[in-house]
Short mmCIF file of C-alpha atoms and ligand atoms in Angstrom, two decimals:
data_model
loop_
_atom_site.label_atom_id
_atom_site.label_comp_id
_atom_site.label_asym_id
_atom_site.label_seq_id
_atom_site.Cartn_x
_atom_site.Cartn_y
_atom_site.Cartn_z
CA MET A 1 0.00 0.00 0.00
CA ILE A 2 1.16 3.51 -0.77
CA LEU A 3 0.23 6.28 1.68
CA ASP A 4 0.62 9.33 -0.56
CA GLN A 5 -0.27 7.63 -3.82
CA ASP A 6 -0.44 10.88 -5.82
CA LEU A 7 3.04 12.04 -4.78
CA GLU A 8 4.88 8.75 -4.50
CA THR A 9 3.84 7.60 -7.97
CA LEU A 10 4.04 10.95 -9.75
CA PRO A 11 5.35 10.59 -13.33
CA ARG A 12 9.01 11.69 -13.22
CA GLU A 13 8.44 14.67 -15.52
CA GLU A 14 5.79 16.05 -13.18
CA LEU A 15 7.98 15.30 -10.18
CA ARG A 16 10.76 17.35 -11.76
CA GLU A 17 8.37 20.26 -12.31
CA LEU A 18 7.33 20.14 -8.67
CA GLN A 19 10.98 19.98 -7.62
CA LEU A 20 11.86 23.00 -9.77
CA THR A 21 9.05 25.12 -8.34
CA ARG A 22 10.16 24.18 -4.84
CA LEU A 23 13.85 24.74 -5.60
CA LYS A 24 13.15 28.26 -6.85
CA SER A 25 11.20 29.15 -3.76
CA LEU A 26 13.89 27.57 -1.53
CA CYS A 27 16.58 29.74 -3.17
CA GLU A 28 14.50 32.86 -2.52
CA ARG A 29 14.04 31.87 1.12
CA VAL A 30 17.67 31.13 1.91
CA TYR A 31 18.93 34.15 -0.04
CA HIS A 32 16.76 36.52 1.92
CA ASN A 33 16.81 34.83 5.34
CA VAL A 34 20.19 33.16 5.83
CA PRO A 35 23.20 35.53 5.66
CA PHE A 36 25.51 32.55 5.06
CA TYR A 37 23.72 31.66 1.83
CA LYS A 38 23.38 35.28 0.66
CA LYS A 39 27.15 35.58 0.93
CA ARG A 40 27.72 32.28 -0.89
CA PHE A 41 25.38 33.32 -3.72
CA GLU A 42 27.09 36.70 -4.02
CA GLU A 43 30.54 35.11 -4.11
CA ARG A 44 29.37 33.18 -7.15
CA ASN A 45 27.62 36.13 -8.71
CA ILE A 46 24.27 34.44 -8.76
CA THR A 47 20.82 35.35 -7.53
CA PRO A 48 17.78 33.09 -7.05
CA ALA A 49 16.49 34.33 -10.43
CA ASP A 50 19.35 32.48 -12.14
CA ILE A 51 17.82 29.13 -11.23
CA LYS A 52 15.72 28.32 -14.29
CA SER A 53 16.04 24.54 -14.48
CA LEU A 54 16.94 21.68 -12.16
CA GLU A 55 20.29 21.39 -13.95
CA ASP A 56 21.11 24.91 -12.75
CA ILE A 57 21.56 23.41 -9.32
CA ARG A 58 25.18 22.79 -10.26
CA HIS A 59 25.78 26.54 -10.01
CA LEU A 60 24.73 26.53 -6.38
CA PRO A 61 27.30 26.19 -3.61
CA PHE A 62 27.66 23.04 -1.49
CA THR A 63 26.95 23.06 2.24
CA GLU A 64 29.20 21.03 4.53
CA LYS A 65 28.93 19.82 8.10
CA GLN A 66 31.67 22.31 8.95
CA ASP A 67 29.41 25.19 7.83
CA LEU A 68 26.85 24.11 10.43
CA ARG A 69 29.58 23.88 13.04
CA ASN A 70 30.89 27.34 12.14
CA HIS A 71 27.41 28.73 12.76
CA TYR A 72 26.84 26.77 15.98
CA PRO A 73 24.24 26.67 17.38
CA PHE A 74 21.51 28.52 15.44
CA GLY A 75 23.31 30.61 12.85
CA MET A 76 21.97 28.71 9.83
CA PHE A 77 18.31 28.96 10.83
CA ALA A 78 16.06 30.67 8.28
CA VAL A 79 13.20 31.53 10.66
CA SER A 80 13.04 33.40 13.95
CA ARG A 81 13.22 31.51 17.23
CA ASP A 82 9.47 32.08 17.76
CA ASN A 83 8.74 29.71 14.90
CA ILE A 84 10.94 26.89 16.11
CA VAL A 85 9.09 24.11 17.94
CA ARG A 86 11.86 21.48 18.22
CA ILE A 87 15.65 21.23 18.38
CA HIS A 88 17.71 18.11 17.65
CA SER A 89 21.43 17.66 17.55
CA SER A 90 24.01 15.13 16.40
CA SER A 91 26.22 13.58 19.04
CA GLY A 92 29.29 15.50 17.94
CA THR A 93 31.77 12.74 18.67
CA THR A 94 34.11 14.21 16.07
CA GLY A 95 34.13 17.93 16.83
CA LYS A 96 31.34 20.31 17.73
CA ALA A 97 27.77 19.01 17.56
CA THR A 98 25.54 20.11 14.70
CA VAL A 99 22.24 21.59 15.77
CA VAL A 100 19.04 21.55 13.75
CA GLY A 101 15.60 23.07 14.29
CA TYR A 102 12.06 22.41 13.09
CA THR A 103 8.98 24.56 12.58
CA LYS A 104 5.49 23.13 13.11
CA ARG A 105 5.23 22.45 9.40
CA ASP A 106 8.65 20.72 9.38
CA ILE A 107 7.50 18.36 12.13
CA LYS A 108 4.26 17.69 10.25
CA ASN A 109 6.12 16.88 7.03
CA TRP A 110 8.60 14.67 8.87
CA ALA A 111 5.79 12.72 10.56
CA ARG A 112 4.15 12.23 7.17
CA LEU A 113 7.34 11.04 5.50
CA MET A 114 7.93 8.61 8.35
CA ALA A 115 4.35 7.36 8.05
CA ARG A 116 4.97 6.84 4.31
CA SER A 117 8.11 4.96 5.28
CA PHE A 118 6.26 2.66 7.67
CA MET A 119 3.74 1.86 4.98
CA ALA A 120 6.45 1.24 2.37
CA ALA A 121 7.99 -1.21 4.87
CA GLY A 122 4.69 -3.10 4.98
CA ALA A 123 3.29 -1.71 8.24
CA THR A 124 -0.40 -0.87 8.61
CA PRO A 125 -2.45 1.34 10.96
CA GLN A 126 -3.44 -1.84 12.81
CA ASP A 127 0.14 -2.53 13.83
CA MET A 128 1.87 -2.07 17.16
CA ILE A 129 5.31 -0.53 16.78
CA HIS A 130 8.09 -1.17 19.32
CA ASN A 131 10.31 1.90 18.93
CA ALA A 132 13.79 1.22 20.32
CA TYR A 133 15.54 4.13 18.63
CA GLY A 134 16.90 6.48 21.27
CA TYR A 135 14.58 9.33 22.33
CA GLY A 136 16.27 12.65 22.93
CA LEU A 137 18.51 14.87 20.85
CA PHE A 138 19.04 11.94 18.43
CA THR A 139 16.37 12.10 15.70
CA GLY A 140 15.67 8.34 15.59
CA GLY A 141 13.29 8.02 18.55
CA LEU A 142 11.00 11.01 18.07
CA GLY A 143 11.17 10.73 14.28
CA ALA A 144 9.85 7.17 14.28
CA HIS A 145 7.42 8.00 17.11
CA TYR A 146 5.60 10.79 15.27
CA GLY A 147 5.57 8.74 12.08
CA ALA A 148 4.07 5.71 13.81
CA GLU A 149 1.30 7.90 15.27
CA GLU A 150 0.67 9.60 11.90
CA LEU A 151 0.29 6.12 10.40
CA GLY A 152 -2.29 5.36 13.07
CA GLY A 153 -0.28 2.57 14.66
CA ALA A 154 0.14 2.00 18.40
CA VAL A 155 3.62 3.04 19.39
CA VAL A 156 5.56 1.62 22.34
CA PRO A 157 8.11 4.37 23.12
CA ILE A 158 10.67 2.14 24.79
CA SER A 159 13.77 4.06 23.50
CA GLY A 160 17.21 2.39 23.60
CA GLY A 161 18.67 0.33 26.45
CA GLY A 162 17.16 -1.79 29.21
CA THR A 163 17.53 -4.73 26.88
CA ARG A 164 16.04 -7.45 29.13
CA ARG A 165 12.97 -5.30 29.65
CA GLN A 166 12.72 -4.77 25.90
CA ALA A 167 12.79 -8.52 25.35
CA MET A 168 10.09 -8.98 27.96
CA LEU A 169 7.85 -6.41 26.27
CA LEU A 170 8.38 -8.06 22.89
CA ARG A 171 7.03 -11.24 24.47
CA ASP A 172 4.20 -9.60 26.45
CA PHE A 173 2.95 -6.82 24.14
CA GLN A 174 3.53 -8.81 20.94
CA PRO A 175 4.31 -5.87 18.65
CA ASP A 176 4.21 -6.32 14.88
CA VAL A 177 7.01 -3.92 13.99
CA ILE A 178 10.33 -3.08 15.62
CA CYS A 179 12.48 0.00 14.99
CA CYS A 180 16.14 0.10 16.08
CA THR A 181 19.65 -0.07 14.69
CA PRO A 182 20.45 -3.35 12.91
CA SER A 183 23.21 -4.13 15.42
CA TYR A 184 20.84 -3.60 18.34
CA SER A 185 18.28 -5.99 16.84
CA LEU A 186 20.86 -8.77 17.12
CA PHE A 187 21.73 -7.85 20.70
CA LEU A 188 18.05 -7.85 21.56
CA ALA A 189 17.51 -11.23 19.89
CA GLU A 190 20.48 -12.66 21.75
CA THR A 191 19.21 -11.32 25.09
CA ALA A 192 15.71 -12.64 24.45
CA GLU A 193 17.09 -16.10 23.65
CA GLU A 194 19.08 -16.07 26.90
CA MET A 195 15.82 -15.35 28.70
CA GLY A 196 14.23 -18.39 27.09
CA ILE A 197 12.08 -16.37 24.69
CA ASP A 198 11.71 -18.00 21.29
CA VAL A 199 12.16 -14.91 19.13
CA LYS A 200 11.10 -16.68 15.95
CA LYS A 201 7.73 -17.55 17.45
CA LEU A 202 6.88 -13.91 18.28
CA PRO A 203 4.32 -12.25 15.98
CA LEU A 204 6.92 -9.61 15.05
CA ARG A 205 6.76 -9.21 11.26
CA ILE A 206 8.86 -6.24 10.22
CA GLY A 207 12.09 -4.59 11.39
CA ILE A 208 12.87 -1.02 10.32
CA PHE A 209 16.60 -0.71 10.69
CA GLY A 210 18.96 2.15 10.00
CA ALA A 211 21.18 4.88 11.45
CA GLU A 212 24.32 2.83 10.72
CA PRO A 213 25.73 0.96 7.72
CA TRP A 214 24.85 -2.73 7.40
CA THR A 215 25.25 -5.28 4.67
CA GLU A 216 23.05 -7.64 2.69
CA GLU A 217 24.67 -10.53 4.62
CA MET A 218 23.70 -8.88 7.89
CA ARG A 219 20.13 -8.49 6.59
CA ARG A 220 19.87 -12.20 5.85
CA ASP A 221 21.26 -13.00 9.26
CA ILE A 222 18.73 -10.77 11.02
CA GLU A 223 15.82 -12.02 8.90
CA ASN A 224 16.64 -15.65 9.73
CA ARG A 225 17.36 -15.04 13.37
CA LEU A 226 14.17 -13.07 14.07
CA ALA A 227 11.95 -14.50 11.32
CA ILE A 228 11.00 -11.03 10.07
CA THR A 229 11.38 -8.85 6.99
CA ALA A 230 14.26 -6.45 7.60
CA ILE A 231 13.88 -3.07 5.92
CA ASP A 232 16.62 -0.49 5.47
CA ILE A 233 15.76 3.11 6.42
CA TYR A 234 18.03 6.08 5.84
CA GLY A 235 18.21 9.61 7.12
CA LEU A 236 20.40 12.16 8.81
CA SER A 237 19.71 14.87 11.33
CA GLU A 238 21.03 17.71 9.18
CA ILE A 239 18.43 16.93 6.50
CA MET A 240 15.52 15.86 8.77
CA GLY A 241 16.20 12.60 10.58
CA PRO A 242 14.99 9.10 9.61
CA GLY A 243 12.66 8.88 6.60
CA VAL A 244 14.74 10.53 3.87
CA GLY A 245 14.66 7.17 2.12
CA ILE A 246 13.32 3.65 2.76
CA GLU A 247 13.12 0.30 1.02
CA CYS A 248 9.74 -1.01 -0.04
CA HIS A 249 8.91 -4.47 1.25
CA GLU A 250 7.85 -5.61 -2.22
CA ALA A 251 11.31 -5.28 -3.76
CA GLN A 252 13.79 -4.63 -0.91
CA ASP A 253 15.98 -3.36 -3.68
CA GLY A 254 17.15 0.19 -3.05
CA LEU A 255 15.75 2.92 -0.83
CA HIS A 256 12.98 5.09 -2.30
CA MET A 257 13.98 8.69 -1.75
CA MET A 258 11.28 11.16 -0.73
CA GLU A 259 11.96 13.23 -3.81
CA ASP A 260 9.05 15.65 -3.48
CA HIS A 261 10.85 16.95 -0.36
CA PHE A 262 14.49 16.27 -1.16
CA LEU A 263 16.48 16.83 -4.33
CA VAL A 264 19.15 14.14 -4.45
CA GLU A 265 22.36 14.15 -6.47
CA ILE A 266 25.42 11.94 -6.62
CA ILE A 267 28.71 13.73 -7.06
CA ASP A 268 32.31 12.72 -7.53
CA PRO A 269 33.69 13.38 -4.04
CA GLU A 270 37.03 14.52 -5.47
CA THR A 271 35.86 16.95 -8.15
CA GLY A 272 32.36 17.83 -6.95
CA GLU A 273 30.99 17.10 -10.45
CA PRO A 274 27.53 15.46 -10.69
CA LEU A 275 27.54 11.78 -11.71
CA PRO A 276 24.83 10.03 -13.78
CA PRO A 277 22.40 7.42 -12.34
CA GLY A 278 24.10 4.11 -11.63
CA GLU A 279 27.49 5.59 -10.77
CA THR A 280 28.74 5.49 -7.22
CA GLY A 281 29.71 8.68 -5.48
CA GLU A 282 28.75 10.95 -2.61
CA LEU A 283 25.10 11.64 -1.90
CA VAL A 284 24.24 15.34 -1.88
CA ILE A 285 20.81 16.49 -0.69
CA THR A 286 18.90 19.75 -1.06
CA THR A 287 15.93 20.16 1.28
CA LEU A 288 13.08 21.45 -0.89
CA THR A 289 10.50 22.14 1.81
CA LYS A 290 12.33 22.55 5.11
CA GLU A 291 11.51 25.87 6.78
CA ALA A 292 13.66 26.09 9.92
CA ILE A 293 17.00 25.02 8.52
CA PRO A 294 16.85 24.56 4.76
CA LEU A 295 20.10 23.30 3.26
CA ILE A 296 21.38 23.61 -0.28
CA ARG A 297 23.46 20.76 -1.70
CA TYR A 298 24.40 19.26 1.66
CA ARG A 299 27.36 16.90 1.33
CA THR A 300 26.36 13.84 3.33
CA ARG A 301 29.72 11.98 2.92
CA ASP A 302 27.63 8.84 2.36
CA LEU A 303 28.66 6.79 -0.66
CA THR A 304 26.00 5.27 -2.87
CA SER A 305 24.35 5.38 -6.31
CA LEU A 306 20.87 6.13 -7.64
CA ASN A 307 18.53 4.06 -9.78
CA VAL A 308 15.64 5.79 -11.56
CA ALA A 309 14.16 2.66 -13.15
CA PRO A 310 10.51 1.95 -12.21
CA CYS A 311 10.04 -0.26 -9.16
CA LYS A 312 7.62 -3.16 -8.93
CA CYS A 313 5.90 -1.50 -5.95
CA GLY A 314 4.62 1.26 -8.25
CA ARG A 315 6.58 4.14 -6.74
CA THR A 316 8.35 6.31 -9.29
CA THR A 317 10.91 7.79 -6.93
CA ALA A 318 14.65 7.26 -7.40
CA ARG A 319 16.08 4.39 -5.40
CA MET A 320 19.34 4.78 -3.53
CA GLN A 321 21.54 1.76 -3.22
CA ARG A 322 22.18 0.71 0.38
CA VAL A 323 24.79 3.03 1.95
CA THR A 324 27.73 0.78 2.68
CA GLY A 325 29.86 3.41 4.31
CA ARG A 326 30.77 7.03 4.73
CA SER A 327 33.82 8.44 3.02
CA ASP A 328 35.05 9.38 6.54
CA ASP A 329 34.83 5.71 7.60
CA MET A 330 37.04 4.49 4.81
CA LEU A 331 40.27 3.10 6.19
CA ILE A 332 43.38 3.38 4.11
CA ILE A 333 45.55 0.47 5.14
CA ARG A 334 48.92 0.53 3.44
CA GLY A 335 47.41 2.20 0.42
CA VAL A 336 44.36 -0.06 0.15
CA ASN A 337 40.91 1.45 0.71
CA VAL A 338 38.87 -0.67 3.08
CA PHE A 339 35.30 -0.17 4.25
CA PRO A 340 34.11 -1.88 7.43
CA SER A 341 31.12 -3.20 5.44
CA GLN A 342 33.42 -5.17 3.13
CA ILE A 343 34.96 -6.90 6.11
CA GLU A 344 31.49 -7.46 7.61
CA SER A 345 30.36 -9.31 4.48
CA ILE A 346 33.32 -11.68 4.70
CA LEU A 347 32.89 -12.32 8.43
CA ILE A 348 29.18 -13.10 8.21
CA GLU A 349 29.77 -15.55 5.38
CA THR A 350 32.26 -17.50 7.51
CA ASP A 351 30.84 -20.39 9.54
CA GLY A 352 31.37 -20.14 13.28
CA LEU A 353 31.65 -16.34 13.40
CA THR A 354 29.02 -13.91 14.67
CA PRO A 355 28.17 -10.46 13.24
CA HIS A 356 29.81 -8.81 16.27
CA TYR A 357 33.14 -7.32 15.31
CA GLN A 358 35.45 -4.38 15.76
CA LEU A 359 38.29 -3.06 13.65
CA ILE A 360 41.33 -1.79 15.50
CA VAL A 361 43.74 0.40 13.57
CA GLU A 362 47.22 1.03 14.96
CA ARG A 363 50.40 2.49 13.62
CA HIS A 364 53.64 0.63 14.17
CA GLY A 365 56.44 2.85 12.90
CA ASN A 366 55.20 3.92 9.48
CA LEU A 367 53.01 0.90 9.02
CA ASP A 368 49.25 0.80 9.60
CA ILE A 369 48.10 -2.44 11.17
CA LEU A 370 44.46 -3.49 11.02
CA THR A 371 43.25 -6.06 13.52
CA VAL A 372 39.82 -7.61 13.06
CA ASN A 373 38.37 -8.67 16.39
CA VAL A 374 35.42 -10.96 15.81
CA GLU A 375 33.32 -13.02 18.16
CA VAL A 376 32.95 -16.73 17.62
CA ASN A 377 29.82 -18.67 18.47
CA GLU A 378 29.58 -21.05 21.43
CA SER A 379 30.35 -24.22 19.52
CA VAL A 380 33.53 -22.86 17.96
CA PHE A 381 34.60 -21.43 21.31
CA SER A 382 34.71 -24.86 22.90
CA ASP A 383 36.74 -26.20 19.99
CA GLU A 384 40.42 -27.15 20.07
CA ILE A 385 43.02 -24.39 19.90
CA LYS A 386 44.33 -25.59 16.57
CA ASN A 387 40.88 -25.26 15.02
CA LEU A 388 40.56 -21.73 16.34
CA GLN A 389 43.93 -20.89 14.82
CA ARG A 390 42.81 -22.41 11.56
CA LEU A 391 39.71 -20.18 11.59
CA GLU A 392 41.82 -17.07 12.22
CA SER A 393 44.06 -17.92 9.28
CA LYS A 394 41.03 -18.55 7.10
CA VAL A 395 39.61 -15.08 7.85
CA GLN A 396 42.99 -13.46 7.20
CA LYS A 397 43.32 -15.34 3.94
CA ASN A 398 39.81 -14.43 2.74
CA ILE A 399 40.27 -10.76 3.55
CA LYS A 400 43.62 -10.75 1.76
CA GLU A 401 42.06 -12.48 -1.22
CA PHE A 402 38.96 -10.29 -1.54
CA LEU A 403 40.25 -6.92 -0.38
CA GLY A 404 43.95 -7.22 -1.12
CA VAL A 405 45.06 -6.20 2.32
CA SER A 406 46.80 -8.19 5.05
CA VAL A 407 45.07 -7.95 8.40
CA ARG A 408 45.36 -9.72 11.73
CA CYS A 409 42.34 -11.62 12.92
CA LYS A 410 41.70 -12.17 16.59
CA LEU A 411 38.84 -14.43 17.65
CA VAL A 412 37.02 -13.22 20.71
CA GLU A 413 34.91 -15.31 23.10
CA PRO A 414 31.09 -15.11 22.80
CA LYS A 415 29.78 -11.73 24.14
CA GLY A 416 33.38 -10.48 24.24
CA ILE A 417 32.64 -7.45 22.08
CA GLU A 418 30.76 -4.63 23.71
CA ARG A 419 27.15 -4.27 22.57
CA SER A 420 25.71 -0.88 21.74
CA VAL A 421 22.10 0.14 22.22
CA GLY A 422 22.33 2.62 19.33
CA LYS A 423 24.91 2.94 16.60
CA ALA A 424 27.56 0.23 16.84
CA LYS A 425 31.15 1.40 17.18
CA ARG A 426 32.97 -0.62 14.54
CA ILE A 427 36.25 1.24 14.23
CA ILE A 428 38.74 1.96 16.99
CA ASP A 429 41.45 4.12 15.53
CA LYS A 430 44.45 4.27 17.80
CA ARG A 431 46.73 5.96 15.28
CA ASN A 432 46.61 9.40 16.82
CA GLU A 433 46.63 8.31 20.42
CA SER A 434 50.29 8.60 21.31
O1 DLL B 1 21.08 8.24 12.12
C1 DLL B 1 18.96 9.24 11.53
C2 DLL B 1 18.33 7.91 11.51
C3 DLL B 1 17.69 7.41 12.64
C4 DLL B 1 18.32 7.16 10.36
C5 DLL B 1 17.07 6.19 12.62
C6 DLL B 1 17.69 5.92 10.29
C7 DLL B 1 17.07 5.44 11.43
P1 DLL B 1 22.43 10.89 12.32
O2 DLL B 1 22.70 10.48 13.71
O3 DLL B 1 22.56 12.34 11.96
O4 DLL B 1 20.97 10.51 11.90
O5 DLL B 1 23.40 10.02 11.40
C8 DLL B 1 23.31 10.11 10.02
O6 DLL B 1 24.08 7.82 9.77
O7 DLL B 1 24.87 10.25 7.26
C9 DLL B 1 24.80 7.81 7.54
O8 DLL B 1 26.23 7.89 7.54
C10 DLL B 1 24.34 6.94 8.70
N1 DLL B 1 23.11 6.23 8.34
C11 DLL B 1 21.84 6.53 8.64
N2 DLL B 1 20.99 5.59 8.14
C12 DLL B 1 21.76 4.68 7.48
C13 DLL B 1 21.50 3.49 6.73
C14 DLL B 1 20.44 9.25 11.88
N3 DLL B 1 20.27 2.99 6.59
C15 DLL B 1 24.32 9.18 9.37
N4 DLL B 1 22.56 2.85 6.19
C16 DLL B 1 24.20 9.16 7.87
C17 DLL B 1 23.82 3.31 6.34
C18 DLL B 1 23.11 5.10 7.59
N5 DLL B 1 24.12 4.42 7.03
#
């Protein structure tokens, strides 16, 4: 079922017309209300009147996370504080936090896009939704919450953490849908099993997972373990929060972008030049309808590609390939580019290993050393030492073969890797520590 049938299935020509009208009005708004953008337009000798087609977007400046940081906290807002009804913020683990605001209309649009997302995932107004995304400054919790209510579902606002209690409520309340990070879904399943709850027998039908990169192999693992359909949802706080794009349950093949609200481009991260559909590059998003903090050509750092071919679900929106990593997460190990997701795929395909892993990067002299710490399952753990060593060598060999880089593999006992209730921490970079 499609919630906003008229908009989600709009012929692409009409969609482009709508986008152009909205882009023109966005340029007027930021030019007149955000000094940062006025300056950027002037530096390029352009005015909003120069935007005559969607292609003209390439004349507009990019916006970067650093620009938001430079205007911390509210310097990029386009409306007065009276019109702001909500503030969210990113955690700011690498530098100053980025702060975003919402008007009443922004919240309404966000709720609607999240409701669309739930429906695309296969949820219905009759469903109960267990929402384990964190509530607070993080956009996951409240974003999914408002969307679930807009859908007409019954939301259980459990937030993140308290994992045994979560497992108990899954058993007692019998929700149909769960929302959390993919890594947390596995932690929750593991905890439930320890408590003697047969996760597969629960009525849970759909998982809506995002906020961190995950792989196709991880999806299969989660779907088997929990006996659900696992749907990928994408978003980022700077642009809105969750609901910028979501897979449909019919195809599970790319995330439908909410193109009536967001203009999406893929650019070459080196040159900034736009790339055609199908080519992989950095996702750049322009918010077409946001009032409080509209952004022009925001560089997400997320690497992906777009597919504009029609989808079997009937939606006409462009589909983004699953985001397998951010350009900032790419490790360069002795000249070889490595994404955590590539290592994840290899680990999950190896018998005896679990999807719980961490990558430790150290520098010895001038040499970068990557150690893959990965948990084994119970049966492997009780195996003979020589078999464990054989497994370590096998992982090292496979990674060398597929990625062309030599790594060390260290098997860790079951539950030996710290679990996260939100985004999993996959990389521990010790290179700048001493
Ligand atoms: O993670 C919003 C969100 C909440 C999305 C709940 C989905 C579900 P931020 O904390 O600002 O916002 O982090 C945004 O997380 O630029 C990506 O690098 C990454 N990310 C989000 N969703 C996915 C996904 C939320 N499905 C950053 N796959 C983004 C891969 C994702 N990476």
